[in-house]
């Protein structure tokens, strides 16, 4: 038996003193914890008044001292001590505790932070993790622990009960994940592998859902909600980070195709501003991991107010798909690189499908147009494959911008969320400060930043705002900004103005994000590499942000 934890610092800097596991004062217990103990202040004060001495700055250490305190003062075993301790704790946790005096015992518990138990082939063999990926090399049989449940592994036997002492029968799921999906497959980094996987992941996200020849599509997961989707008067999308950017693309597509008003909200803000929401609303929650605490909190609020909650998630069995009314999985496969790449394009693919589905249900699109778009969509993976041919060009441009301290990304219409996503990718992994702006907004402020040192990346493909974007490029050029333009294959007008261009294939404007995002992902990747950054595990970031 053993426990360990890679800590993402919430309370206290990342130094040895704050590293997990945290021992109890008497050294009998050791505990790892993911989450935040919100009332750790008063608990710590109380424990200190009873003689407990703390060695770290973490909230976690309070938990292990609380357990020690209960064990010393009450005639209970460790399982009961954990149960009692958790009734006093406010916040989110996934914990695992071991006991020196009972080396065959291990206790795990969850509220708000993910926890999975893998059931090994040998009797008494168990693996505990925050998600299934680290377990999969040992077993594909897993049990997802629910909030307020405590698991005890004692002498090789597993027992699960709730904090209210109700014994649960574990439900063992068999995962289809393959180990190869979690390996680099010859690529230098997971991020690069995942960028190159996009033709496959987009295709997989459409598989079994569109039938262009038959002029038909289906989203099995939403079947029971077709009536709701047909009559919905408003849709609210909640998400964070890259998933929020996918939401902005979704807003454009759903409004354009299905003519339903859509609002896109940062999940973290939505919860704290008393949003107007009712049972008539449909809330779409988008999340790669399905474990983002802010998104979970937004869903909880929308649920309380009676809205229908639909999910777009990548990780099967994660918390969000289990709490939504219905949903559509993205089939991107496991995303290991901390920054999101293939999950974004898979989310956009599913949102495109939802927009088309709603347009069809609501009679807002002629059948000929519907079939035409299904055909274009089916061909997108091939165009993404072709777009990946820009790798060399992005490598070259990365050399040119690698020493920049700032960068601006501009786009209009559906190109705006692409600009936001390009800027986020660059800042996350290369640590170059980058901002995404609607191209026309530039003149209302950010234009003051432009000089000969400022790389300005512009989404300038031939679509409805092409001419306007050319005017914006002129404005940047007049101020000597270095222009990197994403253009449609065969473009000449932008080429004549820009310092560097990257060509992408021509496609219906609605599908621009699926293509134009690719060179921006590669540009961020190569720039980060040239700056010596850790692209798969950028500083300060975590793959699943399970704290609010
Ligand atoms: C960016 C990135 C983050 C996530 C965000 C939401 O590259 O990975 O911004 O998109 O933390 O995560 P999910 O989609 O798991 O809810």
PDB file of C-alpha atoms in Angstrom, residues 237 241-251 286 344 347-348 351 417:
ATOM      1  CA  UNK A 237     -23.688  28.005 -22.394  1.00  0.00           C
ATOM      2  CA  UNK A 241     -11.105  28.577 -20.544  1.00  0.00           C
ATOM      3  CA  UNK A 242     -10.810  26.863 -23.885  1.00  0.00           C
ATOM      4  CA  UNK A 243     -14.221  25.252 -23.425  1.00  0.00           C
ATOM      5  CA  UNK A 244     -15.658  28.762 -23.025  1.00  0.00           C
ATOM      6  CA  UNK A 245     -14.073  29.677 -26.369  1.00  0.00           C
ATOM      7  CA  UNK A 246     -15.775  26.651 -27.917  1.00  0.00           C
ATOM      8  CA  UNK A 247     -18.983  28.013 -26.350  1.00  0.00           C
ATOM      9  CA  UNK A 248     -18.512  31.314 -28.193  1.00  0.00           C
ATOM     10  CA  UNK A 249     -18.221  29.396 -31.464  1.00  0.00           C
ATOM     11  CA  UNK A 250     -21.375  27.521 -30.441  1.00  0.00           C
ATOM     12  CA  UNK A 251     -23.198  30.809 -29.850  1.00  0.00           C
ATOM     13  CA  UNK A 286     -19.007  22.281 -21.905  1.00  0.00           C
ATOM     14  CA  UNK A 344     -11.477  22.156 -28.426  1.00  0.00           C
ATOM     15  CA  UNK A 347     -16.261  20.454 -28.774  1.00  0.00           C
ATOM     16  CA  UNK A 348     -16.693  22.743 -31.782  1.00  0.00           C
ATOM     17  CA  UNK A 351     -21.627  22.209 -31.126  1.00  0.00           C
ATOM     18  CA  UNK A 417     -13.160  33.072 -30.544  1.00  0.00           C
TER      19      UNK A 417
END
